[in-house]
Amino acid sequence: GKAALIPVTLPTVTLPEVDVLLVITSEPTKASITFGGVYRGRTPASIELPPGKTAELKLFKDGYLPVRRSIAMERGEQRINV
């Protein structure tokens, strides 16, 4: 015989906000990175951060002037090269 089709109602799924991937490179490499005053490693680096936040990105290395940028985190990927 024929199989009966039974309608199924699935619950609504709420997806969490996707983190922002901040890809940071510098010349020269191995510059220290802070974001919002928190140390995040050295360049080159890929850092996942929550969206919707604005904070100061700072790169610094001995013998070079520090670089500061105000970064507004938006969904997806952002690339920064200094």
C-alpha atoms as a printed R data frame, in Angstrom:
   type eleno elety resid chain resno      x      y      z
1  ATOM     1    CA   GLY     A     1  0.000  0.000  0.000
2  ATOM     2    CA   LYS     A     2  0.780  3.657  0.027
3  ATOM     3    CA   ALA     A     3  2.570  5.267  2.942
4  ATOM     4    CA   ALA     A     4  0.542  7.920  4.726
5  ATOM     5    CA   LEU     A     5  2.056 11.409  4.898
6  ATOM     6    CA   ILE     A     6  1.928 12.775  8.411
7  ATOM     7    CA   PRO     A     7  2.529 16.539  8.814
8  ATOM     8    CA   VAL     A     8  5.202 17.318 11.368
9  ATOM     9    CA   THR     A     9  5.641 20.691 13.049
10 ATOM    10    CA   LEU     A    10  9.198 21.439 14.102
11 ATOM    11    CA   PRO     A    11 10.009 23.920 16.870
12 ATOM    12    CA   THR     A    12 11.580 27.250 15.963
13 ATOM    13    CA   VAL     A    13 15.342 27.224 16.350
14 ATOM    14    CA   THR     A    14 17.061 30.425 17.481
15 ATOM    15    CA   LEU     A    15 20.624 30.618 16.239
16 ATOM    16    CA   PRO     A    16 23.227 32.333 18.389
17 ATOM    17    CA   GLU     A    17 24.926 35.442 17.033
18 ATOM    18    CA   VAL     A    18 27.940 34.543 14.953
19 ATOM    19    CA   ASP     A    19 31.266 35.741 16.253
20 ATOM    20    CA   VAL     A    20 33.296 38.191 14.230
21 ATOM    21    CA   LEU     A    21 36.593 36.978 12.849
22 ATOM    22    CA   LEU     A    22 39.183 39.740 13.044
23 ATOM    23    CA   VAL     A    23 42.200 38.926 10.851
24 ATOM    24    CA   ILE     A    24 45.196 41.099 11.755
25 ATOM    25    CA   THR     A    25 48.486 41.286  9.866
26 ATOM    26    CA   SER     A    26 51.389 43.689 10.203
27 ATOM    27    CA   GLU     A    27 54.708 44.580  8.656
28 ATOM    28    CA   PRO     A    28 56.895 43.701 10.454
29 ATOM    29    CA   THR     A    29 55.233 40.603 11.867
30 ATOM    30    CA   LYS     A    30 55.120 39.602 15.543
31 ATOM    31    CA   ALA     A    31 53.597 42.895 16.736
32 ATOM    32    CA   SER     A    32 51.725 42.483 20.029
33 ATOM    33    CA   ILE     A    33 47.936 42.911 19.846
34 ATOM    34    CA   THR     A    34 45.529 44.219 22.461
35 ATOM    35    CA   PHE     A    35 41.795 44.609 21.891
36 ATOM    36    CA   GLY     A    36 39.848 46.543 24.499
37 ATOM    37    CA   GLY     A    37 42.946 46.482 26.704
38 ATOM    38    CA   VAL     A    38 43.171 42.657 26.648
39 ATOM    39    CA   TYR     A    39 46.283 41.000 25.209
40 ATOM    40    CA   ARG     A    40 45.331 38.834 22.200
41 ATOM    41    CA   GLY     A    41 48.654 37.528 20.887
42 ATOM    42    CA   ARG     A    42 50.970 38.587 18.078
43 ATOM    43    CA   THR     A    43 50.563 39.184 14.355
44 ATOM    44    CA   PRO     A    44 49.611 37.539 12.159
45 ATOM    45    CA   ALA     A    45 46.510 36.531 14.113
46 ATOM    46    CA   SER     A    46 42.856 35.574 13.690
47 ATOM    47    CA   ILE     A    47 40.725 36.502 16.696
48 ATOM    48    CA   GLU     A    48 37.062 35.602 17.260
49 ATOM    49    CA   LEU     A    49 35.102 38.340 19.007
50 ATOM    50    CA   PRO     A    50 31.419 38.917 19.789
51 ATOM    51    CA   PRO     A    51 29.574 41.217 17.347
52 ATOM    52    CA   GLY     A    52 28.209 44.628 18.221
53 ATOM    53    CA   LYS     A    53 31.172 45.782 20.289
54 ATOM    54    CA   THR     A    54 33.395 48.779 19.619
55 ATOM    55    CA   ALA     A    55 36.833 48.797 21.203
56 ATOM    56    CA   GLU     A    56 40.356 50.020 20.654
57 ATOM    57    CA   LEU     A    57 42.727 47.783 18.744
58 ATOM    58    CA   LYS     A    58 46.379 48.457 19.554
59 ATOM    59    CA   LEU     A    59 49.448 46.950 17.903
60 ATOM    60    CA   PHE     A    60 52.887 47.586 19.307
61 ATOM    61    CA   LYS     A    61 56.449 46.363 18.860
62 ATOM    62    CA   ASP     A    62 59.773 47.500 20.289
63 ATOM    63    CA   GLY     A    63 61.414 50.059 18.003
64 ATOM    64    CA   TYR     A    64 58.111 51.045 16.315
65 ATOM    65    CA   LEU     A    65 55.374 53.538 17.107
66 ATOM    66    CA   PRO     A    66 52.180 51.875 18.382
67 ATOM    67    CA   VAL     A    67 49.153 51.795 16.080
68 ATOM    68    CA   ARG     A    68 45.687 52.400 17.560
69 ATOM    69    CA   ARG     A    69 42.368 51.997 15.780
70 ATOM    70    CA   SER     A    70 38.798 52.092 17.018
71 ATOM    71    CA   ILE     A    71 37.116 48.976 15.642
72 ATOM    72    CA   ALA     A    72 33.343 48.441 15.439
73 ATOM    73    CA   MET     A    73 32.797 44.713 15.284
74 ATOM    74    CA   GLU     A    74 30.278 43.692 12.626
75 ATOM    75    CA   ARG     A    75 29.236 40.186 11.641
76 ATOM    76    CA   GLY     A    76 31.518 38.276  9.330
77 ATOM    77    CA   GLU     A    77 35.209 38.783  8.765
78 ATOM    78    CA   GLN     A    78 37.195 41.993  9.086
79 ATOM    79    CA   ARG     A    79 40.772 42.291  7.889
80 ATOM    80    CA   ILE     A    80 43.239 44.785  9.280
81 ATOM    81    CA   ASN     A    81 46.715 45.257  7.857
82 ATOM    82    CA   VAL     A    82 49.161 47.726  9.395
